[in-house]
Tab-separated table of C-alpha atoms and ligand atoms in Angstrom:
chain	number	residue	atom	x	y	z
A	132	MET	CA	0.000	0.000	0.000
A	133	SER	CA	2.729	2.487	0.955
A	134	GLU	CA	4.143	2.214	-2.602
A	135	LEU	CA	1.075	3.903	-4.081
A	136	THR	CA	2.014	7.300	-5.489
A	137	LEU	CA	-0.849	9.768	-5.347
A	138	PRO	CA	-1.141	12.739	-7.716
A	139	TYR	CA	-1.424	15.299	-4.910
A	140	ASP	CA	-0.737	15.880	-1.233
A	141	ILE	CA	-3.708	14.023	0.202
A	142	GLU	CA	-3.256	15.354	3.751
A	143	LYS	CA	-3.464	18.905	2.432
A	144	ILE	CA	-6.745	18.040	0.685
A	145	ARG	CA	-8.143	16.320	3.786
A	146	ALA	CA	-7.377	19.381	5.901
A	147	ASP	CA	-9.921	21.279	3.769
A	148	PHE	CA	-12.808	18.989	4.873
A	149	PRO	CA	-13.785	19.627	8.529
A	150	VAL	CA	-16.164	16.672	8.850
A	151	LEU	CA	-13.359	14.190	8.156
A	152	HIS	CA	-11.739	15.273	11.412
A	153	GLU	CA	-14.849	15.158	13.613
A	154	ASN	CA	-15.146	12.435	16.189
A	155	HIS	CA	-18.243	10.470	15.151
A	156	HIS	CA	-17.797	7.175	16.951
A	157	ASP	CA	-15.984	8.060	20.192
A	158	ASP	CA	-12.889	6.043	19.481
A	159	VAL	CA	-12.704	5.342	15.725
A	160	PRO	CA	-12.080	7.873	12.969
A	161	LEU	CA	-14.598	8.362	10.173
A	162	VAL	CA	-13.885	6.558	6.905
A	163	TYR	CA	-16.393	8.157	4.556
A	164	LEU	CA	-17.048	5.865	1.599
A	165	ASP	CA	-20.551	7.001	0.679
A	166	ASN	CA	-19.528	9.634	-1.818
A	167	ALA	CA	-21.821	8.432	-4.592
A	168	ALA	CA	-24.760	9.364	-2.342
A	169	SER	CA	-23.339	12.748	-1.373
A	170	SER	CA	-19.876	14.231	-0.968
A	171	GLN	CA	-18.402	16.140	1.949
A	172	LYS	CA	-17.802	19.900	1.688
A	173	PRO	CA	-14.551	21.859	1.918
A	174	ILE	CA	-14.154	24.942	4.117
A	175	SER	CA	-14.245	27.246	1.073
A	176	VAL	CA	-17.792	26.098	0.236
A	177	ILE	CA	-18.978	26.207	3.862
A	178	GLU	CA	-17.442	29.660	4.330
A	179	GLY	CA	-18.832	30.811	0.974
A	180	LEU	CA	-22.378	30.012	2.135
A	181	ASN	CA	-21.689	31.616	5.501
A	182	THR	CA	-20.334	34.808	3.930
A	183	TYR	CA	-23.317	35.100	1.611
A	184	TYR	CA	-25.771	34.924	4.518
A	185	ARG	CA	-23.705	37.170	6.781
A	186	GLU	CA	-22.658	39.816	4.295
A	187	TYR	CA	-24.797	40.084	1.151
A	188	ASN	CA	-27.979	38.040	1.529
A	189	ALA	CA	-30.628	39.443	-0.846
A	190	ASN	CA	-32.846	38.338	-3.687
A	191	VAL	CA	-31.358	38.282	-7.185
A	192	HIS	CA	-32.314	40.066	-10.418
A	193	ARG	CA	-34.735	42.318	-8.538
A	194	GLY	CA	-33.183	44.997	-6.419
A	195	ILE	CA	-31.275	48.021	-7.517
A	196	HIS	CA	-29.683	48.181	-4.099
A	197	LYS	CA	-26.099	47.192	-3.411
A	198	LEU	CA	-26.858	43.937	-1.614
A	199	SER	CA	-29.043	42.601	-4.385
A	200	GLU	CA	-26.442	43.614	-6.939
A	201	ALA	CA	-23.760	41.714	-4.999
A	202	ALA	CA	-25.955	38.600	-4.695
A	203	THR	CA	-26.845	38.754	-8.399
A	204	GLU	CA	-23.209	39.130	-9.376
A	205	GLU	CA	-22.166	36.058	-7.369
A	206	TYR	CA	-25.178	34.016	-8.538
A	207	GLU	CA	-24.522	34.815	-12.196
A	208	GLY	CA	-20.803	34.396	-11.556
A	209	ALA	CA	-21.521	30.817	-10.448
A	210	ARG	CA	-23.323	30.214	-13.737
A	211	LYS	CA	-20.256	31.396	-15.649
A	212	LYS	CA	-18.011	29.098	-13.588
A	213	VAL	CA	-20.268	26.117	-14.355
A	214	ARG	CA	-20.309	27.023	-18.059
A	215	LYS	CA	-16.538	26.942	-18.167
A	216	PHE	CA	-16.313	23.782	-16.050
A	217	ILE	CA	-18.334	21.697	-18.545
A	218	ASN	CA	-17.362	23.749	-21.621
A	219	ALA	CA	-20.852	24.891	-22.631
A	220	LYS	CA	-20.870	27.492	-25.400
A	221	SER	CA	-22.895	30.073	-23.512
A	222	ARG	CA	-23.922	30.820	-19.918
A	223	ARG	CA	-27.483	30.897	-21.294
A	224	GLU	CA	-27.263	27.115	-21.715
A	225	ILE	CA	-26.804	26.641	-17.948
A	226	ILE	CA	-30.127	26.333	-16.095
A	227	PHE	CA	-29.996	26.099	-12.305
A	228	THR	CA	-32.345	23.472	-10.853
A	229	ARG	CA	-32.505	21.664	-7.506
A	230	GLY	CA	-30.517	18.711	-8.825
A	231	THR	CA	-30.252	15.914	-11.355
A	232	THR	CA	-33.756	14.650	-10.626
A	233	GLU	CA	-35.349	18.035	-11.184
A	234	SER	CA	-33.299	18.634	-14.342
A	235	ILE	CA	-34.533	15.378	-15.897
A	236	ASN	CA	-38.132	16.104	-14.910
A	237	LEU	CA	-37.798	19.565	-16.450
A	238	VAL	CA	-36.761	18.090	-19.803
A	239	ALA	CA	-39.531	15.481	-19.607
A	240	GLN	CA	-42.202	18.052	-18.798
A	241	THR	CA	-41.110	20.598	-21.414
A	242	TRP	CA	-39.265	19.015	-24.337
A	243	GLY	CA	-40.903	15.629	-23.707
A	244	ARG	CA	-44.432	16.933	-23.348
A	245	ALA	CA	-44.050	18.978	-26.541
A	246	ASN	CA	-42.314	16.363	-28.685
A	247	LEU	CA	-43.306	12.832	-27.630
A	248	GLY	CA	-46.427	10.947	-28.592
A	249	ALA	CA	-47.885	7.596	-29.637
A	250	GLY	CA	-45.496	5.552	-31.784
A	251	ASP	CA	-42.384	7.259	-30.370
A	252	VAL	CA	-39.757	5.554	-28.236
A	253	VAL	CA	-37.589	6.915	-25.440
A	254	LEU	CA	-34.562	4.679	-25.093
A	255	SER	CA	-33.148	4.343	-21.581
A	256	THR	CA	-30.813	1.680	-20.144
A	257	VAL	CA	-31.146	-1.028	-17.515
A	258	MET	CA	-28.394	0.573	-15.432
A	259	GLU	CA	-30.181	3.924	-14.970
A	260	HIS	CA	-30.929	5.538	-11.654
A	261	HIS	CA	-34.715	5.699	-11.091
A	262	SER	CA	-34.567	9.418	-11.856
A	263	ASN	CA	-33.829	8.587	-15.502
A	264	ILE	CA	-36.570	5.948	-15.763
A	265	VAL	CA	-39.570	7.085	-13.746
A	266	PRO	CA	-40.104	10.588	-15.247
A	267	TRP	CA	-40.228	8.969	-18.709
A	268	GLN	CA	-42.589	6.224	-17.547
A	269	MET	CA	-44.874	8.816	-15.951
A	270	LEU	CA	-44.991	10.908	-19.116
A	271	SER	CA	-45.442	7.846	-21.341
A	272	MET	CA	-48.646	6.938	-19.469
A	273	GLU	CA	-50.046	10.299	-20.476
A	274	LYS	CA	-48.612	10.722	-23.970
A	275	GLY	CA	-48.719	7.121	-25.200
A	276	PHE	CA	-45.058	6.680	-26.240
A	277	THR	CA	-43.014	3.652	-25.176
A	278	VAL	CA	-39.924	3.475	-22.939
A	279	LYS	CA	-37.446	0.793	-23.993
A	280	TYR	CA	-34.132	-0.175	-22.426
A	281	ILE	CA	-30.660	-0.881	-23.795
A	282	PRO	CA	-29.498	-4.177	-22.223
A	283	MET	CA	-26.057	-4.895	-20.793
A	284	LEU	CA	-23.309	-7.374	-21.513
A	285	GLU	CA	-21.891	-9.776	-18.932
A	286	ASP	CA	-18.949	-7.463	-18.230
A	287	GLY	CA	-21.208	-4.652	-16.978
A	288	THR	CA	-21.011	-2.479	-20.102
A	289	LEU	CA	-23.870	-1.504	-22.406
A	290	ASP	CA	-24.683	-3.820	-25.297
A	291	MET	CA	-23.849	-1.445	-28.158
A	292	GLU	CA	-25.015	-3.892	-30.847
A	293	ALA	CA	-28.419	-4.133	-29.158
A	294	TYR	CA	-28.433	-0.318	-28.977
A	295	LYS	CA	-27.877	-0.058	-32.738
A	296	SER	CA	-30.705	-2.538	-33.394
A	297	LEU	CA	-33.068	-0.677	-31.069
A	298	LEU	CA	-32.283	2.552	-32.923
A	299	THR	CA	-32.915	0.951	-36.302
A	300	GLU	CA	-36.084	-0.899	-35.339
A	301	ASN	CA	-37.873	1.885	-33.468
A	302	ASN	CA	-38.865	5.491	-33.903
A	303	VAL	CA	-36.479	6.623	-31.174
A	304	LYS	CA	-36.870	10.316	-30.369
A	305	LEU	CA	-34.667	10.504	-27.275
A	306	VAL	CA	-31.880	8.421	-25.738
A	307	VAL	CA	-31.459	8.921	-21.972
A	308	VAL	CA	-28.300	7.433	-20.539
A	309	VAL	CA	-26.147	7.615	-17.442
A	310	HIS	CA	-22.550	8.755	-18.010
A	311	SER	CA	-21.166	6.790	-15.066
A	312	SER	CA	-23.273	4.219	-13.184
A	313	ASN	CA	-23.764	4.830	-9.447
A	314	VAL	CA	-23.627	1.072	-8.759
A	315	LEU	CA	-21.429	-0.602	-11.355
A	316	GLY	CA	-19.236	2.402	-11.988
A	317	THR	CA	-19.444	1.679	-15.722
A	318	VAL	CA	-18.405	4.719	-17.753
A	319	ASN	CA	-20.524	4.694	-20.901
A	320	PRO	CA	-19.135	5.768	-24.303
A	321	ILE	CA	-21.302	8.881	-24.520
A	322	ALA	CA	-19.739	10.421	-27.641
A	323	GLU	CA	-20.355	7.204	-29.575
A	324	ILE	CA	-23.881	6.807	-28.168
A	325	ALA	CA	-24.610	10.434	-29.118
A	326	THR	CA	-23.285	10.063	-32.673
A	327	LEU	CA	-25.471	7.001	-33.236
A	328	ALA	CA	-28.513	8.717	-31.719
A	329	HIS	CA	-28.028	11.754	-33.947
A	330	GLU	CA	-27.578	9.573	-37.048
A	331	HIS	CA	-31.031	8.170	-36.303
A	332	GLY	CA	-32.592	11.579	-35.707
A	333	ALA	CA	-32.792	11.178	-31.922
A	334	LEU	CA	-31.582	13.532	-29.196
A	335	ILE	CA	-29.564	12.440	-26.171
A	336	LEU	CA	-29.908	13.342	-22.501
A	337	VAL	CA	-26.919	12.400	-20.340
A	338	ASP	CA	-27.153	11.871	-16.579
A	339	GLY	CA	-23.815	13.225	-15.366
A	340	ALA	CA	-24.559	12.958	-11.624
A	341	GLN	CA	-21.644	10.517	-11.183
A	342	SER	CA	-19.301	11.854	-13.860
A	343	VAL	CA	-19.049	15.645	-13.423
A	344	PRO	CA	-17.764	15.293	-9.816
A	345	HIS	CA	-15.110	12.774	-10.819
A	346	MET	CA	-13.685	13.412	-14.288
A	347	PRO	CA	-13.206	16.211	-16.810
A	348	VAL	CA	-16.452	16.671	-18.766
A	349	ASP	CA	-16.803	18.572	-22.032
A	350	VAL	CA	-20.436	18.696	-23.164
A	351	GLN	CA	-19.433	19.873	-26.642
A	352	ALA	CA	-16.952	17.046	-27.171
A	353	LEU	CA	-19.634	14.580	-26.006
A	354	ASP	CA	-22.189	16.305	-28.247
A	355	ALA	CA	-24.840	15.907	-25.550
A	356	ASP	CA	-28.115	17.680	-26.266
A	357	PHE	CA	-29.011	17.755	-22.572
A	358	PHE	CA	-26.608	17.084	-19.701
A	359	VAL	CA	-27.651	17.077	-16.041
A	360	PHE	CA	-25.922	16.886	-12.645
A	361	SER	CA	-26.173	17.727	-8.925
A	362	GLY	CA	-24.106	20.105	-6.797
A	363	HIS	CA	-24.095	18.005	-3.633
A	364	LYS	CA	-22.102	15.142	-5.170
A	365	MET	CA	-19.312	17.513	-6.271
A	366	VAL	CA	-18.399	19.111	-2.910
A	367	GLY	CA	-21.189	21.681	-3.339
A	368	PRO	CA	-24.397	22.271	-1.370
A	369	THR	CA	-27.655	20.341	-1.594
A	370	GLY	CA	-30.606	21.957	-3.348
A	371	ILE	CA	-28.695	23.009	-6.447
A	372	GLY	CA	-28.127	21.251	-9.750
A	373	VAL	CA	-27.710	21.980	-13.408
A	374	LEU	CA	-29.497	21.379	-16.654
A	375	TYR	CA	-27.254	22.068	-19.621
A	376	GLY	CA	-29.043	22.142	-22.957
A	377	LYS	CA	-28.082	23.213	-26.451
A	378	ARG	CA	-29.321	26.750	-26.897
A	379	ASN	CA	-31.562	26.130	-29.915
A	380	LEU	CA	-33.315	23.288	-28.077
A	381	LEU	CA	-33.818	25.272	-24.868
A	382	ASN	CA	-35.056	28.238	-26.871
A	383	ALA	CA	-37.679	26.108	-28.612
A	384	MET	CA	-38.890	24.460	-25.391
A	385	PRO	CA	-41.894	25.814	-23.501
A	386	PRO	CA	-41.283	26.790	-19.870
A	387	TRP	CA	-42.144	24.402	-17.047
A	388	MET	CA	-42.973	26.265	-13.858
A	389	GLY	CA	-44.646	29.643	-14.152
A	390	GLY	CA	-44.057	32.577	-11.831
A	391	GLY	CA	-41.692	35.435	-11.159
A	392	ASP	CA	-38.509	35.973	-13.169
A	393	MET	CA	-39.432	33.577	-15.988
A	394	ILE	CA	-41.670	36.080	-17.783
A	395	SER	CA	-41.086	38.934	-20.169
A	396	LYS	CA	-44.576	40.428	-19.942
A	397	VAL	CA	-47.693	39.442	-18.042
A	398	THR	CA	-51.192	40.663	-18.801
A	399	LEU	CA	-54.463	39.334	-17.512
A	400	ASP	CA	-54.969	37.695	-20.897
A	401	GLY	CA	-51.613	35.934	-21.168
A	402	SER	CA	-47.856	36.119	-20.755
A	403	THR	CA	-44.622	35.952	-22.716
A	404	TRP	CA	-41.422	34.342	-21.582
A	405	ASN	CA	-38.068	35.694	-20.494
A	406	ASP	CA	-34.836	34.841	-22.328
A	407	LEU	CA	-32.625	31.907	-21.403
A	408	PRO	CA	-31.735	30.826	-18.799
A	409	TYR	CA	-34.415	32.707	-16.797
A	410	LYS	CA	-37.303	31.155	-18.746
A	411	PHE	CA	-36.659	27.977	-16.722
A	412	GLU	CA	-35.886	29.590	-13.347
A	413	ALA	CA	-39.288	30.617	-11.984
A	414	GLY	CA	-39.406	32.152	-8.513
A	415	THR	CA	-36.583	32.908	-6.118
A	416	PRO	CA	-33.856	30.418	-7.005
A	417	SER	CA	-31.485	28.586	-4.645
A	418	ILE	CA	-29.214	31.619	-4.398
A	419	ALA	CA	-26.859	30.581	-1.601
A	420	GLU	CA	-26.650	27.073	-3.023
A	421	ALA	CA	-25.779	28.286	-6.526
A	422	ILE	CA	-23.092	30.547	-5.084
A	423	GLY	CA	-21.846	27.564	-3.059
A	424	LEU	CA	-21.727	25.485	-6.233
A	425	GLY	CA	-19.554	28.202	-7.755
A	426	PHE	CA	-17.111	27.784	-4.868
A	427	ALA	CA	-17.227	23.998	-5.333
A	428	VAL	CA	-16.287	24.428	-9.002
A	429	ASP	CA	-13.437	26.735	-7.961
A	430	TYR	CA	-12.236	24.138	-5.472
A	431	LEU	CA	-12.295	21.203	-7.901
A	432	SER	CA	-10.753	23.276	-10.716
A	433	GLY	CA	-8.026	24.447	-8.351
A	434	ILE	CA	-6.903	20.844	-7.899
A	435	GLY	CA	-7.685	19.849	-11.487
A	436	MET	CA	-10.220	17.272	-12.630
A	437	GLU	CA	-7.527	15.207	-14.358
A	438	LYS	CA	-5.690	14.804	-11.057
A	439	ILE	CA	-8.869	14.021	-9.145
A	440	HIS	CA	-9.754	11.379	-11.720
A	441	GLN	CA	-6.260	9.929	-11.531
A	442	HIS	CA	-6.434	9.779	-7.727
A	443	GLU	CA	-9.785	8.008	-7.835
A	444	GLN	CA	-8.555	5.499	-10.373
A	445	ILE	CA	-5.710	4.597	-8.033
A	446	MET	CA	-8.186	4.274	-5.133
A	447	THR	CA	-10.630	2.150	-7.139
A	448	GLU	CA	-7.951	-0.148	-8.472
A	449	TYR	CA	-6.531	-0.616	-4.985
A	450	ALA	CA	-9.973	-1.196	-3.434
A	451	LEU	CA	-10.867	-3.827	-6.050
A	452	GLU	CA	-7.541	-5.546	-5.544
A	453	ARG	CA	-8.049	-5.670	-1.760
A	454	LEU	CA	-11.700	-6.784	-2.084
A	455	GLU	CA	-10.570	-9.648	-4.274
A	456	GLU	CA	-8.462	-10.952	-1.381
A	457	VAL	CA	-11.492	-11.322	0.875
A	458	PRO	CA	-13.241	-14.695	0.507
A	459	ASP	CA	-16.980	-14.949	-0.254
A	460	ILE	CA	-17.242	-11.483	-1.797
A	461	THR	CA	-18.782	-10.654	-5.185
A	462	VAL	CA	-17.981	-7.271	-6.697
A	463	TYR	CA	-20.272	-6.012	-9.466
A	464	GLY	CA	-19.400	-4.069	-12.580
A	465	PRO	CA	-16.518	-3.837	-15.046
A	466	SER	CA	-12.789	-3.920	-14.320
A	467	ALA	CA	-11.099	-0.908	-12.735
A	468	ASP	CA	-9.919	0.581	-16.045
A	469	LYS	CA	-13.536	0.927	-17.251
A	470	LYS	CA	-14.993	2.019	-13.959
A	471	GLY	CA	-15.758	5.098	-11.878
A	472	ALA	CA	-14.904	5.259	-8.172
A	473	VAL	CA	-17.511	2.738	-7.011
A	474	ALA	CA	-17.369	-0.786	-5.634
A	475	ALA	CA	-20.774	-2.421	-5.115
A	476	PHE	CA	-20.489	-5.856	-3.540
A	477	THR	CA	-22.247	-8.612	-1.653
A	478	VAL	CA	-20.878	-10.912	1.041
A	479	GLU	CA	-22.188	-14.434	0.784
A	480	GLY	CA	-24.479	-15.275	3.686
A	481	ILE	CA	-24.747	-11.717	5.063
A	482	HIS	CA	-27.430	-9.226	4.064
A	483	ALA	CA	-26.123	-6.035	2.463
A	484	HIS	CA	-27.757	-3.904	5.168
A	485	ASP	CA	-26.093	-5.896	7.951
A	486	VAL	CA	-22.727	-5.439	6.241
A	487	ALA	CA	-23.244	-1.658	6.127
A	488	GLN	CA	-24.509	-1.534	9.703
A	489	LEU	CA	-21.558	-3.457	11.084
A	490	LEU	CA	-19.038	-1.521	8.995
A	491	ASP	CA	-20.465	1.632	10.546
A	492	ASN	CA	-19.482	0.301	13.981
A	493	HIS	CA	-15.910	0.517	12.698
A	494	GLY	CA	-16.425	4.073	11.488
A	495	VAL	CA	-16.738	2.994	7.846
A	496	ALA	CA	-19.692	4.699	6.123
A	497	VAL	CA	-21.019	2.831	3.072
A	498	ARG	CA	-24.499	2.584	1.604
A	499	ALA	CA	-26.622	-0.543	1.261
A	500	GLY	CA	-29.774	-1.197	-0.728
A	501	HIS	CA	-30.783	-0.963	-4.366
A	502	HIS	CA	-29.289	2.540	-4.681
A	503	CYS	CA	-32.334	3.665	-6.693
A	504	THR	CA	-31.530	1.109	-9.390
A	505	MET	CA	-34.147	-1.585	-8.773
A	506	PRO	CA	-34.284	-2.841	-12.386
A	507	LEU	CA	-30.479	-3.259	-12.394
A	508	HIS	CA	-30.587	-5.245	-9.143
A	509	ASP	CA	-33.677	-7.327	-10.009
A	510	ASP	CA	-33.078	-8.065	-13.703
A	511	VAL	CA	-29.297	-8.020	-14.100
A	512	LEU	CA	-27.456	-8.517	-10.794
A	513	GLN	CA	-30.321	-10.649	-9.437
A	514	VAL	CA	-29.729	-9.656	-5.851
A	515	PRO	CA	-32.164	-7.541	-3.828
A	516	ALA	CA	-29.427	-5.309	-2.451
A	517	THR	CA	-25.720	-4.570	-2.564
A	518	SER	CA	-23.345	-2.794	-0.205
A	519	ARG	CA	-21.476	0.011	-1.908
A	520	ALA	CA	-18.203	1.749	-1.132
A	521	SER	CA	-17.647	4.864	-3.225
A	522	PHE	CA	-14.533	7.007	-3.237
A	523	TYR	CA	-13.631	10.641	-3.729
A	524	LEU	CA	-10.702	13.002	-3.880
A	525	TYR	CA	-10.053	12.936	-0.104
A	526	ASN	CA	-10.015	9.151	0.431
A	527	THR	CA	-6.719	7.424	1.178
A	528	PRO	CA	-5.282	3.940	0.641
A	529	GLN	CA	-5.111	3.636	4.443
A	530	GLU	CA	-8.878	4.135	4.585
A	531	ILE	CA	-9.320	1.299	2.133
A	532	ASP	CA	-7.195	-0.870	4.412
A	533	THR	CA	-9.427	0.099	7.359
A	534	PHE	CA	-12.481	-0.784	5.259
A	535	ILE	CA	-11.062	-4.201	4.358
A	536	ASP	CA	-9.998	-4.921	7.964
A	537	ALA	CA	-13.516	-3.997	9.091
A	538	LEU	CA	-14.971	-6.288	6.426
A	539	TYR	CA	-12.991	-9.208	7.879
A	540	GLN	CA	-14.403	-8.301	11.308
A	541	VAL	CA	-17.942	-8.291	9.888
A	542	LYS	CA	-17.407	-11.780	8.481
A	543	LYS	CA	-16.033	-12.931	11.816
A	544	THR	CA	-19.143	-11.615	13.609
A	545	PHE	CA	-21.224	-13.834	11.335
A	546	SER	CA	-18.667	-16.681	11.603
A	547	ILE	CA	-18.213	-16.670	7.830
B	832	7TS	N1	-28.445	9.862	-11.314
B	832	7TS	C1	-27.437	9.174	-10.750
B	832	7TS	C2	-26.511	8.387	-11.606
B	832	7TS	C3	-27.289	9.204	-9.368
B	832	7TS	O1	-26.292	8.517	-8.819
B	832	7TS	C4	-28.192	9.956	-8.577
B	832	7TS	C5	-28.135	9.968	-7.085
B	832	7TS	C6	-29.196	10.686	-9.229
B	832	7TS	C7	-29.290	10.602	-10.597
B	832	7TS	C8	-30.147	11.556	-8.498
B	832	7TS	O2	-29.490	12.693	-8.014
B	832	7TS	P1	-30.223	13.726	-7.078
B	832	7TS	O3	-29.136	14.651	-6.632
B	832	7TS	O4	-31.259	14.406	-7.898
B	832	7TS	O5	-30.820	12.929	-5.960
B	832	7TS	N2	-27.578	8.788	-6.554
B	832	7TS	C9	-27.576	8.434	-5.264
B	832	7TS	C10	-26.928	7.272	-4.842
B	832	7TS	O6	-26.313	6.520	-5.565
B	832	7TS	N3	-27.094	7.154	-3.513
B	832	7TS	O7	-27.817	8.182	-3.079
B	832	7TS	C11	-28.127	8.989	-4.153
């Protein structure tokens, strides 16, 4: 383990995250391996929120007073930071939402409602998070289109041949696909999936909830029509997320929620809509949270997404190697070189929830359950639940050792 060379000074990074140094279990330190659910926050983000509330809290786009101007400047500044971070062409293509789930529902309720009908197909995958299945199922019940699913190969990757056939055989209007799976870690070949979708006249929506926090993302290089993600998984606050959309598509879409800020003119007989991005940001937005997301982007960019990705690859490879040593363990998903920073596993004879519960006694925080991917668990993995360790920029090889030691203790408790 000590031979592992990390791309940055890990102790310096860890010093930025106060919660990692809190005493949660009296005598054992916290080993936080539930990053796919939500990440921890650095001081710069926590202080950024604090400073906003203490020094320039006001509504945005409304006041002509100094405080409102300061809040608006930071809020719009965050939008510019996000634009640069994912290489969108214009800040107008960055819509602030509450998170990935809301971003997908927005596209379903606006683009979907306007463009999908009987005879059409929305193509999803069996490895999607529920948030990229259920909104399409809900809309399909109303509009009469069909939701179909790209199957997977044995190695945990998407079946690209089946994808091509599904595109050829159906009137596919939209492909909705996760960039990096929150359970298997599979990183899907988005650029290739997008090219094929476009060749067949379909658009593509990419769920980047597990990619934007962990690797460099360039929405133009991927040629994604819509790309969505959440702030809280990328060292930012909860309650803020992003919908990126190509400008011509967003311009043509009707608004979703009506109210303040999203209008150009309101009369008692009808209304007209504001320009992008405000057309999709009705009401007072999550101001502090957007500003906090801006600080999160600054923090990640300051380290460099390439380096963060490199660090996580080292962690994932090491974790998989150590998990392999432990008898009676099944790890799901592709090999480390094709995988994000996730290891979902089961221990023979012990329920996934018991594994997580007992690991917690050793200070090791993992998640157990179906991780909002019931079809993946039921139809592909054929287990009701998995335990999942997921890594981020502040995790260390020593923490993986602690996790593995704790796993041996769990097995001992069950005499396995
Ligand atoms: N898509 C993926 C791939 C996700 O991993 C998640 C959250 C979402 C969408 C939804 O994001 P939200 O911010 O709108 O909730 N995934 C998880 C998880 O794996 N454990 O807890 C939340």
